[in-house]
């Protein structure tokens, strides 16, 4: 499973590990300081611990024989450490059987023999050679009572620490500390979310206001926490770079437009001075094609270089207005444009200027390729489809797909086609996450469907 | 009609001048914003044709001056820039019409005429389309020399159509021009107004007629 890329999660982990480490270190330090400053207590702890281990470890095997079997890694380690010392000894007895390790000093043997069975615990010191040792005799409450006597334990500081840690390990303090740890971590996760995520969220909200218009908004610096300021500054400067690039491209397109179109206009106006109507008509058509290539190339360049600003629009209203503008020129060439829209609104999320460019191209294409036919039908269907149907020669099925690429002209197309119109339409529909489908009308004409995706959320009725 | 052409390209300017003089009226050419501004303040023009890229600035900078003139000349902006943002900014600043380069000569003339017709209706209350003349102040229409008698609603339809003669008037807009908000409009009432008006025009031998544009609206055209 992939770990979620969160800020709060690693912070919480670090907090938990840090706290646990602090607790271990502080425990060790406390114990160590205690042991280092008090030699007598240290010895007592060691001996008591060994007695306890031995007491827990004795038992009977299946034959009823009295045996010593210490369990647990640390317990074994402690007994082994003890047994490695030459002065160490113990004596375990249940009254009938006994286990003895090392040499029980003669002076101690007396104490063992003479102490009344009513005394359950007794501590004694004895001297062996020049060293003073602590001994401990303990009798437990089992039946038969088991007697354990230990002496000659002398652990180093580190070994004592091991013994002490084993002693205090299973106790309630650690359970309590565990609860504190979990509680802290939970609080940390929530707090981290509040303190880190909330300011980040504010910055994100501010970023969401950015509308993609040139020289538009920036993320506000005012509400930004200090830690996020470098990020916001970098983001804002990236936006400025994009704006500058956008501006440069706009300027380039504007200049290119002007430099190309002004001479074309002059050319077109001069052509009216040509006397021979046959020559003039051919030249006028060539000039129109050239003009159309320039216009559509610039449209394509502009579309590929800028992101569109989307809004909720009624496809029927927009399409009707665009079609209305083409009616007079269609009428001039003897073609009627018929508009059909289904009842009610057909809402999409889209860029009106871009849709205008797409529809302009489709209608101009239809007027060009279906010249001489009578009716061009534009429909807006409830399924968010704009359908343009002409009565022209259509496009053979095999060629339809590639017609959507720039500079591809249909084999049967008239000479003034630019091969750019459908490529632009395709580009615009791609920007809308929609699609262009070329098909064949019942009478052989071309049907172009522009399908728009479902709007993400219905805008609130105002 | 007097026309001001602001265009720095001399060849284009002279083509425009001869084209406009043949179709509409006398034309003067100026090459810079400053010269054009001086001319506008000194003489009265009916139509101003402005190019955008001029030696001393954007032709759109003339629009504020134009807006203050009384009577205000009709304004057509010629431009090589057809970026939608540019078009909107030109229209917002007060241009009446926007023609992208390169254009068909007929297109420019038709647009200029349409703007002039709208202006004359606003300024003088009178306008002409073919042999049909329309007088807003006297609420009357004439075909040639003959006055037509037209009921109020049909006159309103005709007014809306003649304001945008040669272009489509959407059905919704036509309804809005003929009826006020409170009036219930029955679905085919507008159609019957239009068909009666169409009949009147035909019977009066008018060379303008109303075309039905299916699914969109109506359009006044010259036959």
XYZ file of C-alpha atoms in Angstrom:
685
model
C 0.000 0.000 0.000
C 1.287 3.422 -0.858
C 1.814 5.637 2.136
C -0.221 8.832 1.826
C 1.982 11.826 1.156
C 1.043 13.735 4.255
C 2.816 16.265 6.428
C 0.971 15.257 9.607
C 1.821 11.548 9.382
C 5.644 11.759 9.469
C 5.477 14.525 12.064
C 3.386 12.279 14.310
C 5.786 9.350 13.822
C 8.774 11.544 14.657
C 6.942 12.810 17.743
C 6.135 9.280 18.927
C 9.674 7.984 18.353
C 11.146 11.079 19.946
C 8.990 10.738 23.040
C 9.703 7.025 23.367
C 13.420 7.642 23.061
C 13.228 10.400 25.659
C 11.415 8.060 28.044
C 13.976 5.270 27.639
C 16.927 7.617 28.019
C 15.464 9.310 31.075
C 14.690 5.945 32.730
C 18.196 4.619 32.101
C 19.759 7.833 33.311
C 17.649 7.884 36.480
C 18.485 4.287 37.295
C 22.152 4.762 36.478
C 22.466 7.842 38.651
C 20.689 6.019 41.470
C 22.997 3.002 41.200
C 26.182 4.993 40.898
C 25.506 7.030 43.998
C 24.472 4.141 46.294
C 26.657 0.995 46.357
C 24.727 -0.805 49.079
C 21.368 -0.577 47.365
C 22.961 -1.738 44.140
C 24.210 -4.932 45.737
C 20.863 -5.506 47.384
C 18.977 -5.106 44.137
C 21.302 -7.551 42.383
C 21.023 -10.221 45.078
C 17.265 -9.853 45.426
C 16.849 -10.138 41.715
C 18.942 -13.313 41.528
C 16.985 -14.856 44.419
C 13.750 -14.109 42.704
C 14.930 -15.607 39.428
C 16.056 -18.757 41.135
C 12.822 -19.015 43.081
C 10.808 -18.720 39.863
C 13.100 -21.153 38.075
C 12.946 -24.131 40.382
C 10.472 -26.913 39.819
C 10.113 -30.629 39.411
C 10.606 -32.630 36.244
C 8.317 -35.532 35.211
C 10.216 -37.948 37.472
C 9.657 -35.700 40.487
C 13.241 -34.593 40.510
C 13.989 -31.108 41.809
C 15.437 -29.029 38.891
C 16.401 -25.435 38.101
C 15.247 -24.117 34.773
C 15.364 -20.342 34.360
C 13.263 -19.018 31.482
C 13.615 -15.805 29.503
C 16.580 -14.336 27.669
C 17.437 -11.659 30.190
C 16.901 -13.967 33.196
C 19.232 -16.584 31.706
C 21.769 -13.903 30.950
C 21.676 -12.692 34.559
C 22.095 -16.217 35.975
C 24.908 -16.910 33.519
C 26.652 -13.681 34.498
C 26.334 -14.671 38.139
C 27.618 -18.189 37.544
C 30.693 -16.826 35.789
C 31.789 -15.226 39.052
C 34.001 -17.367 41.228
C 32.549 -16.178 44.526
C 28.951 -16.730 43.512
C 26.997 -19.485 45.145
C 23.456 -20.490 45.772
C 21.630 -23.143 47.743
C 18.094 -24.197 46.894
C 16.157 -26.713 48.911
C 12.584 -27.956 49.329
C 13.437 -29.822 52.515
C 14.146 -33.148 50.858
C 16.022 -32.351 47.656
C 18.480 -29.533 47.048
C 20.495 -27.839 44.316
C 23.795 -26.243 45.156
C 26.065 -24.092 43.043
C 29.493 -22.864 44.053
C 30.965 -23.115 47.476
C 28.635 -22.081 50.295
C 30.888 -20.382 52.842
C 31.076 -22.230 56.147
C 29.973 -19.163 58.115
C 26.840 -18.889 55.999
C 26.082 -22.610 56.274
C 25.522 -21.973 59.976
C 22.979 -19.275 59.272
C 21.131 -21.555 56.856
C 21.030 -24.370 59.294
C 20.070 -22.369 62.329
C 17.538 -19.874 61.030
C 14.050 -20.753 62.132
C 11.660 -21.841 59.331
C 9.342 -19.090 60.628
C 11.726 -16.425 59.256
C 10.858 -16.014 55.588
C 13.449 -13.503 54.630
C 16.789 -12.600 56.072
C 19.679 -10.534 54.809
C 23.214 -10.990 56.020
C 26.702 -9.819 55.288
C 29.757 -11.999 55.381
C 33.430 -11.654 54.640
C 35.335 -13.905 52.353
C 39.019 -13.278 51.865
C 39.182 -9.485 52.135
C 35.863 -8.846 50.444
C 32.551 -8.123 52.044
C 29.539 -9.808 50.432
C 25.801 -9.558 50.841
C 23.786 -12.713 51.267
C 20.053 -13.254 51.136
C 17.961 -16.112 52.404
C 14.361 -16.453 51.339
C 11.722 -18.993 52.043
C 8.558 -18.929 49.937
C 5.021 -19.788 50.926
C 4.619 -22.835 48.725
C 4.066 -26.329 50.027
C 6.655 -27.653 50.593
C 8.315 -24.255 51.118
C 11.351 -23.719 48.949
C 14.421 -22.155 50.461
C 16.750 -20.094 48.322
C 19.971 -18.671 49.683
C 22.268 -16.616 47.491
C 25.571 -14.894 48.030
C 28.726 -13.647 46.354
C 26.948 -11.604 43.745
C 29.071 -8.726 42.475
C 27.814 -7.151 39.288
C 29.390 -4.297 37.355
C 27.361 -1.105 36.889
C 26.202 -2.129 33.443
C 25.157 -5.563 34.612
C 23.243 -4.070 37.509
C 21.476 -1.786 35.049
C 20.375 -4.829 33.095
C 19.023 -6.400 36.266
C 17.192 -3.249 37.272
C 15.630 -2.741 33.859
C 14.360 -6.297 33.919
C 12.915 -5.724 37.351
C 10.987 -2.601 36.483
C 10.022 -3.622 32.939
C 6.570 -5.164 33.349
C 5.340 -2.622 35.800
C 2.382 -0.268 35.480
C 4.497 2.813 34.963
C 5.223 1.728 31.449
C 1.592 1.062 30.666
C 0.803 4.544 31.856
C 3.629 5.980 29.789
C 2.343 4.041 26.792
C -1.083 5.613 27.165
C 0.494 9.051 27.467
C 2.479 8.310 24.319
C -0.566 7.290 22.277
C -2.577 10.249 23.579
C 0.213 12.659 22.693
C 0.574 11.173 19.235
C -3.169 11.448 18.594
C -3.201 15.045 19.758
C -0.119 15.663 17.633
C -1.790 14.304 14.509
C -4.858 16.479 15.056
C -2.828 19.526 16.060
C -0.441 19.166 13.160
C -3.393 18.974 10.822
C -4.870 22.117 12.320
C -1.694 24.134 12.488
C -0.143 23.065 9.193
C -3.041 22.040 6.996
C -5.270 25.044 7.712
C -2.830 27.730 6.530
C -1.968 25.566 3.524
C -5.676 25.269 2.776
C -5.973 29.066 2.885
C -3.193 29.415 0.331
C -4.854 26.760 -1.824
C -8.178 28.622 -1.653
C -6.422 31.760 -2.741
C -4.749 29.854 -5.607
C -8.117 28.513 -6.716
C -9.307 32.067 -7.323
C -6.747 32.427 -10.110
C -8.766 32.617 -13.298
C -6.167 32.198 -16.034
C -6.742 35.599 -17.544
C -3.609 37.464 -18.578
C -2.222 39.596 -15.743
C -4.834 38.088 -13.493
C -4.810 37.442 -9.782
C -1.900 36.325 -7.658
C -1.934 34.379 -4.408
C -2.355 36.918 -1.641
C 0.753 37.374 0.469
C -1.181 38.747 3.433
C -2.665 35.544 4.847
C 0.351 33.413 4.015
C 2.327 31.964 6.936
C 6.067 32.700 6.895
C 6.972 29.088 6.113
C 4.860 29.116 2.947
C 5.925 32.552 1.731
C 8.829 31.247 -0.409
C 6.471 28.767 -2.068
C 3.832 31.419 -2.709
C 6.460 33.815 -4.032
C 7.801 31.133 -6.371
C 4.290 30.302 -7.517
C 3.477 33.964 -8.141
C 6.670 34.541 -10.046
C 5.929 31.449 -12.144
C 2.536 32.992 -12.914
C 4.251 36.212 -13.933
C 6.578 34.249 -16.233
C 3.567 32.558 -17.810
C 1.870 35.941 -18.208
C 4.963 37.368 -19.846
C 5.251 34.442 -22.218
C 1.559 34.731 -22.978
C 1.912 38.457 -23.585
C 4.935 37.904 -25.849
C 3.012 35.338 -27.833
C 0.013 37.644 -28.122
C 2.262 40.432 -29.337
C 3.890 38.136 -31.847
C 0.522 36.986 -33.137
C -0.734 40.555 -33.295
C 2.324 41.678 -35.259
C 2.253 38.662 -37.539
C -1.458 39.273 -38.079
C -0.934 42.874 -38.982
C 2.058 42.262 -41.236
C 0.244 39.527 -43.131
C -3.230 40.929 -43.324
C -2.609 44.507 -44.351
C -0.869 43.517 -47.617
C -3.588 40.916 -48.195
C -6.228 43.601 -47.826
C -4.429 45.829 -50.302
C -4.106 42.922 -52.691
C -7.792 42.140 -52.414
C -8.873 45.750 -52.964
C -6.530 46.143 -55.949
C -7.957 43.036 -57.567
C -11.204 44.903 -58.106
C -9.287 47.052 -60.593
C -8.602 44.049 -62.860
C -10.737 44.572 -65.934
C -11.074 41.017 -67.246
C -13.756 39.384 -65.070
C -12.452 35.837 -65.690
C -8.954 36.686 -64.520
C -10.326 38.766 -61.647
C -12.551 35.997 -60.297
C -9.687 33.510 -60.174
C -7.422 36.010 -58.437
C -10.124 37.010 -55.972
C -10.645 33.357 -55.074
C -6.901 32.828 -54.581
C -6.698 35.923 -52.419
C -9.643 34.676 -50.369
C -7.940 31.340 -49.839
C -4.696 33.024 -48.818
C -6.612 35.240 -46.399
C -8.384 32.256 -45.003
C -5.114 30.359 -44.463
C -3.664 33.327 -42.615
C -6.762 33.702 -40.462
C -7.025 30.037 -39.568
C -3.259 29.622 -38.990
C -3.350 32.505 -36.554
C -6.435 31.060 -34.885
C -4.673 27.728 -34.485
C -1.534 29.378 -33.109
C -3.598 31.401 -30.671
C -5.577 28.389 -29.501
C -2.521 26.229 -28.922
C -0.793 28.950 -26.973
C -3.411 29.929 -24.441
C -5.673 28.270 -21.983
C -9.347 28.984 -22.423
C -11.467 30.610 -19.758
C -14.524 28.458 -19.194
C -17.945 29.546 -18.056
C -21.370 27.970 -17.915
C -23.071 28.755 -21.215
C -26.271 27.773 -22.962
C -25.161 26.085 -26.155
C -28.473 26.843 -27.901
C -28.267 30.594 -27.207
C -24.609 30.848 -28.211
C -25.032 28.771 -31.359
C -28.142 30.709 -32.426
C -26.304 34.038 -32.127
C -23.305 32.750 -34.080
C -25.429 31.216 -36.834
C -27.459 34.432 -37.164
C -24.308 36.285 -38.203
C -23.647 33.881 -41.051
C -27.158 34.048 -42.495
C -26.613 37.135 -44.723
C -23.485 35.789 -46.432
C -25.082 32.357 -46.866
C -28.088 34.058 -48.386
C -25.785 35.907 -50.803
C -24.718 32.570 -52.234
C -28.297 31.338 -52.290
C -28.084 29.097 -49.258
C -30.540 29.054 -46.363
C -29.353 28.312 -42.874
C -31.857 26.558 -40.672
C -31.415 26.397 -36.929
C -33.047 23.765 -34.728
C -32.727 23.635 -30.977
C -34.387 21.309 -28.525
C -36.676 22.825 -25.888
C -34.985 24.165 -22.764
C -31.446 25.111 -22.028
C -28.440 23.065 -23.085
C -25.855 24.031 -20.497
C -22.175 23.270 -20.979
C -18.959 24.550 -19.491
C -17.048 26.200 -22.288
C -15.348 29.209 -23.808
C -17.767 31.212 -25.918
C -15.065 32.833 -28.096
C -13.535 29.418 -28.828
C -16.888 27.840 -29.629
C -17.557 30.792 -31.910
C -14.302 30.107 -33.777
C -15.214 26.405 -34.093
C -18.723 27.086 -35.388
C -17.513 29.864 -37.709
C -15.094 27.391 -39.258
C -17.717 24.675 -39.629
C -20.196 27.010 -41.275
C -17.633 28.617 -43.573
C -16.472 25.112 -44.534
C -20.015 24.006 -45.262
C -20.733 27.143 -47.278
C -17.573 26.537 -49.287
C -17.865 22.806 -49.914
C -21.616 22.643 -50.313
C -21.755 25.679 -52.617
C -24.802 25.578 -54.837
C -26.892 23.558 -52.389
C -29.911 25.047 -50.697
C -30.017 24.343 -47.010
C -27.486 24.125 -44.218
C -28.959 22.781 -40.984
C -27.480 23.523 -37.588
C -28.998 21.641 -34.639
C -28.377 21.838 -30.925
C -29.367 18.564 -29.285
C -30.221 18.091 -25.625
C -27.274 15.671 -25.359
C -24.929 18.702 -25.666
C -24.236 18.142 -29.343
C -24.049 20.793 -32.051
C -24.732 19.136 -35.392
C -24.003 20.840 -38.712
C -25.474 19.046 -41.736
C -24.890 20.199 -45.307
C -26.102 18.935 -48.666
C -22.652 18.941 -50.254
C -20.574 16.036 -51.535
C -19.491 14.928 -48.029
C -16.149 13.376 -47.159
C -15.341 9.715 -47.975
C -15.273 7.601 -44.797
C -11.588 6.756 -45.226
C -10.552 10.411 -45.262
C -12.605 11.647 -42.312
C -10.124 10.853 -39.560
C -7.187 12.668 -41.153
C -9.308 15.703 -42.034
C -8.982 16.696 -38.389
C -5.234 17.258 -38.827
C -3.853 20.633 -39.998
C -3.306 21.260 -43.718
C -5.175 18.157 -44.808
C -7.725 18.907 -47.519
C -10.342 16.568 -48.793
C -9.655 15.045 -52.225
C -12.880 16.481 -53.589
C -12.603 19.873 -51.922
C -12.818 23.109 -53.818
C -9.593 25.013 -54.337
C -10.173 27.694 -51.715
C -10.256 25.311 -48.738
C -7.386 25.847 -46.336
C -7.211 22.417 -44.760
C -7.160 24.142 -41.395
C -10.813 24.557 -40.490
C -11.486 21.098 -39.110
C -8.094 20.973 -37.385
C -9.071 24.101 -35.476
C -12.476 22.673 -34.638
C -10.781 19.521 -33.395
C -8.329 21.505 -31.274
C -11.130 23.528 -29.703
C -13.176 20.440 -28.920
C -10.130 18.800 -27.373
C -9.716 21.831 -25.124
C -13.331 21.296 -24.036
C -12.782 17.550 -23.407
C -15.314 17.038 -26.153
C -15.159 15.363 -29.524
C -15.655 15.985 -33.241
C -17.322 13.306 -35.327
C -17.591 13.448 -39.093
C -20.388 11.448 -40.641
C -22.605 11.173 -43.660
C -26.074 12.656 -44.025
C -28.943 10.643 -45.503
C -28.496 12.390 -48.858
C -24.706 12.096 -48.856
C -23.819 15.456 -47.319
C -21.399 15.938 -44.451
C -22.603 15.787 -40.840
C -20.278 17.216 -38.215
C -21.122 16.578 -34.568
C -19.481 18.614 -31.833
C -20.128 16.755 -28.577
C -19.517 18.533 -25.292
C -19.043 16.705 -21.990
C -21.595 16.875 -19.199
C -21.165 19.932 -17.013
C -19.508 19.018 -13.704
C -22.011 20.815 -11.516
C -25.177 22.639 -12.465
C -24.725 26.342 -11.705
C -27.046 27.646 -9.032
C -30.053 29.354 -10.634
C -29.570 33.062 -10.134
C -22.200 61.723 -46.705
C -18.735 62.645 -45.563
C -16.251 59.971 -44.579
C -12.991 60.155 -42.628
C -10.486 57.385 -43.281
C -7.609 57.011 -40.803
C -5.083 54.712 -42.448
C -1.306 55.060 -42.653
C -0.769 52.691 -45.561
C -1.156 54.991 -48.559
C -2.049 52.340 -51.085
C -4.673 50.842 -48.825
C -5.955 54.317 -47.968
C -6.375 55.250 -51.610
C -8.165 51.961 -52.376
C -10.469 52.562 -49.404
C -11.078 56.139 -50.502
C -12.082 55.230 -54.035
C -14.168 52.326 -52.786
C -16.074 54.425 -50.246
C -16.495 57.351 -52.675
C -18.008 55.015 -55.238
C -20.427 53.525 -52.715
C -21.220 56.052 -49.985
C -19.793 59.578 -50.203
C -16.741 61.864 -50.266
C -13.802 60.685 -48.218
C -10.752 62.328 -46.626
C -7.682 60.350 -45.629
C -5.445 61.041 -42.621
C -2.441 59.004 -41.642
C -2.055 59.644 -37.950
C -4.211 59.727 -34.829
C -3.232 63.349 -34.215
C -4.194 64.542 -37.716
C -7.441 62.622 -37.591
C -8.312 64.107 -34.222
C -7.677 67.647 -35.479
C -9.844 66.987 -38.553
C -12.656 65.535 -36.457
C -12.746 68.637 -34.264
C -12.703 70.999 -37.263
C -15.155 69.325 -39.654
C -18.318 67.315 -39.472
C -18.105 63.683 -40.620
C -20.869 61.096 -40.879
C -18.667 58.016 -40.911
C -15.178 57.363 -39.580
C -13.144 54.344 -40.686
C -10.197 53.731 -38.376
C -7.248 51.380 -38.691
C -5.640 50.107 -35.472
C -1.881 50.163 -36.021
C -1.081 53.804 -36.757
C 2.330 55.525 -36.616
C 1.436 57.501 -33.475
C -0.679 54.924 -31.662
C -3.691 52.689 -31.638
C -6.610 53.945 -33.713
C -8.870 53.041 -30.791
C -7.495 56.075 -28.938
C -9.718 58.188 -31.209
C -12.868 56.616 -29.767
C -13.119 58.879 -26.670
C -12.934 61.985 -28.886
C -15.518 60.524 -31.244
C -17.860 59.806 -28.355
C -17.909 63.478 -27.371
C -18.745 64.828 -30.831
C -22.300 66.038 -31.500
C -23.610 64.744 -33.810
C -21.506 61.710 -33.304
C -20.123 60.055 -36.449
C -20.662 56.334 -37.034
C -17.463 54.419 -36.412
C -16.096 51.361 -38.180
C -12.825 49.888 -36.907
C -10.653 48.041 -39.414
C -8.228 45.686 -37.893
C -5.776 42.921 -38.549
C -6.253 41.775 -34.967
C -9.162 39.410 -34.643
C -8.410 38.150 -31.180
C -11.788 37.992 -29.384
C -10.344 40.106 -26.564
C -9.415 42.830 -29.055
C -12.851 42.763 -30.638
C -14.583 43.108 -27.290
C -12.289 45.948 -26.240
C -12.964 47.863 -29.468
C -16.732 47.492 -29.129
C -16.609 48.367 -25.433
C -14.766 51.583 -26.186
C -17.549 52.701 -28.500
C -16.806 51.374 -31.967
C -20.039 50.625 -33.831
C -18.699 48.002 -36.145
C -15.614 45.898 -36.403
C -14.286 44.586 -39.706
C -11.331 42.213 -39.768
C -8.658 42.428 -42.449
C -8.638 41.157 -45.077
C -12.239 41.878 -45.958
C -14.402 41.674 -49.026
C -15.053 45.233 -50.314
C -18.796 44.515 -50.357
C -18.676 43.456 -46.743
C -17.131 46.714 -45.582
C -19.619 48.746 -47.580
C -22.581 46.754 -46.276
C -21.435 47.114 -42.665
C -20.786 50.835 -43.098
C -24.229 51.333 -44.594
C -25.876 49.404 -41.789
C -24.141 51.535 -39.175
C -25.104 54.722 -41.014
C -28.704 53.611 -41.212
C -28.768 52.982 -37.475
C -27.218 56.388 -36.835
C -29.601 58.270 -39.040
C -32.487 56.582 -37.258
C -31.100 57.613 -33.880
C -30.116 61.122 -34.911
C -32.838 62.220 -37.301
C -35.502 59.578 -36.705
C -35.425 58.762 -40.412
C -33.809 56.015 -42.367
C -34.020 54.414 -45.756
C -33.718 50.836 -46.934
C -34.284 50.241 -50.638
C -37.385 52.215 -51.550
C -38.697 51.872 -48.018
C -38.251 54.900 -45.783
C -39.002 54.943 -42.120
C -39.754 57.974 -39.936
C -39.506 57.319 -36.245
C -40.734 60.748 -35.084
C -43.950 60.621 -37.081
C -44.264 56.858 -36.626
C -44.724 56.352 -40.321
C -43.267 54.383 -43.192
C -43.280 55.161 -46.872
C -42.704 53.055 -49.949
C -41.316 55.459 -52.527
C -43.694 58.437 -52.319
C -46.625 56.508 -50.890
C -47.309 56.523 -47.175
C -48.157 53.145 -45.690
C -50.748 52.751 -43.011
C -49.368 50.372 -40.437
C -50.798 49.416 -37.028
C -48.665 50.138 -33.961
C -47.339 46.607 -33.381
C -46.376 46.053 -36.993
C -44.597 49.403 -37.030
C -42.597 48.294 -34.011
C -41.677 45.094 -35.845
C -40.624 47.090 -38.883
C -38.575 49.484 -36.768
C -36.672 46.620 -35.120
C -36.062 45.008 -38.502
C -34.967 48.177 -40.268
C -32.540 49.016 -37.458
C -30.716 45.817 -38.278
C -31.604 45.618 -41.964
C -29.469 43.093 -43.772
C -28.813 41.186 -40.554
C -30.870 38.682 -38.636
C -33.036 39.903 -35.774
C -33.510 37.051 -33.320
C -37.083 36.180 -32.500
C -36.587 36.912 -28.798
C -35.224 40.368 -29.549
C -38.093 41.112 -31.893
C -40.652 40.075 -29.272
C -38.877 42.256 -26.722
C -39.088 45.226 -29.128
C -42.798 44.784 -29.817
C -44.216 43.812 -26.438
C -43.526 45.041 -22.967
C -42.612 42.650 -20.197
C -46.119 42.326 -18.758
C -47.823 41.421 -21.997
C -48.613 37.795 -22.605
C -47.287 36.818 -25.987
C -49.044 34.013 -27.749
C -46.689 31.833 -29.703
C -47.873 32.709 -33.215
C -48.861 36.336 -32.730
C -45.479 37.607 -33.838
C -45.645 35.415 -36.929
C -48.991 36.852 -37.901
C -47.718 40.430 -37.420
C -44.785 39.600 -39.656
C -46.883 37.953 -42.328
C -49.328 40.892 -42.427
C -46.394 43.303 -42.644
C -44.831 41.217 -45.396
C -48.096 41.371 -47.329
C -48.280 45.165 -46.918
C -44.723 45.569 -48.241
C -45.466 43.318 -51.217
C -48.702 45.076 -52.059
C -46.968 48.479 -51.861
C -44.345 47.255 -54.382
C -41.578 47.580 -51.861
C -38.187 46.186 -52.899
C -37.442 45.263 -49.305
C -38.929 42.098 -47.895
C -38.905 40.126 -44.669
C -37.204 36.745 -44.778
C -37.925 34.099 -42.179
C -34.728 32.492 -40.875
C -35.919 29.198 -39.434
C -35.062 28.630 -35.830
C -33.476 32.065 -35.473
C -35.695 34.979 -36.433
C -36.342 37.423 -39.273
C -34.297 39.570 -41.579
C -35.129 42.571 -43.725
C -33.509 42.139 -47.135
C -33.490 44.001 -50.405
C -34.685 41.989 -53.348
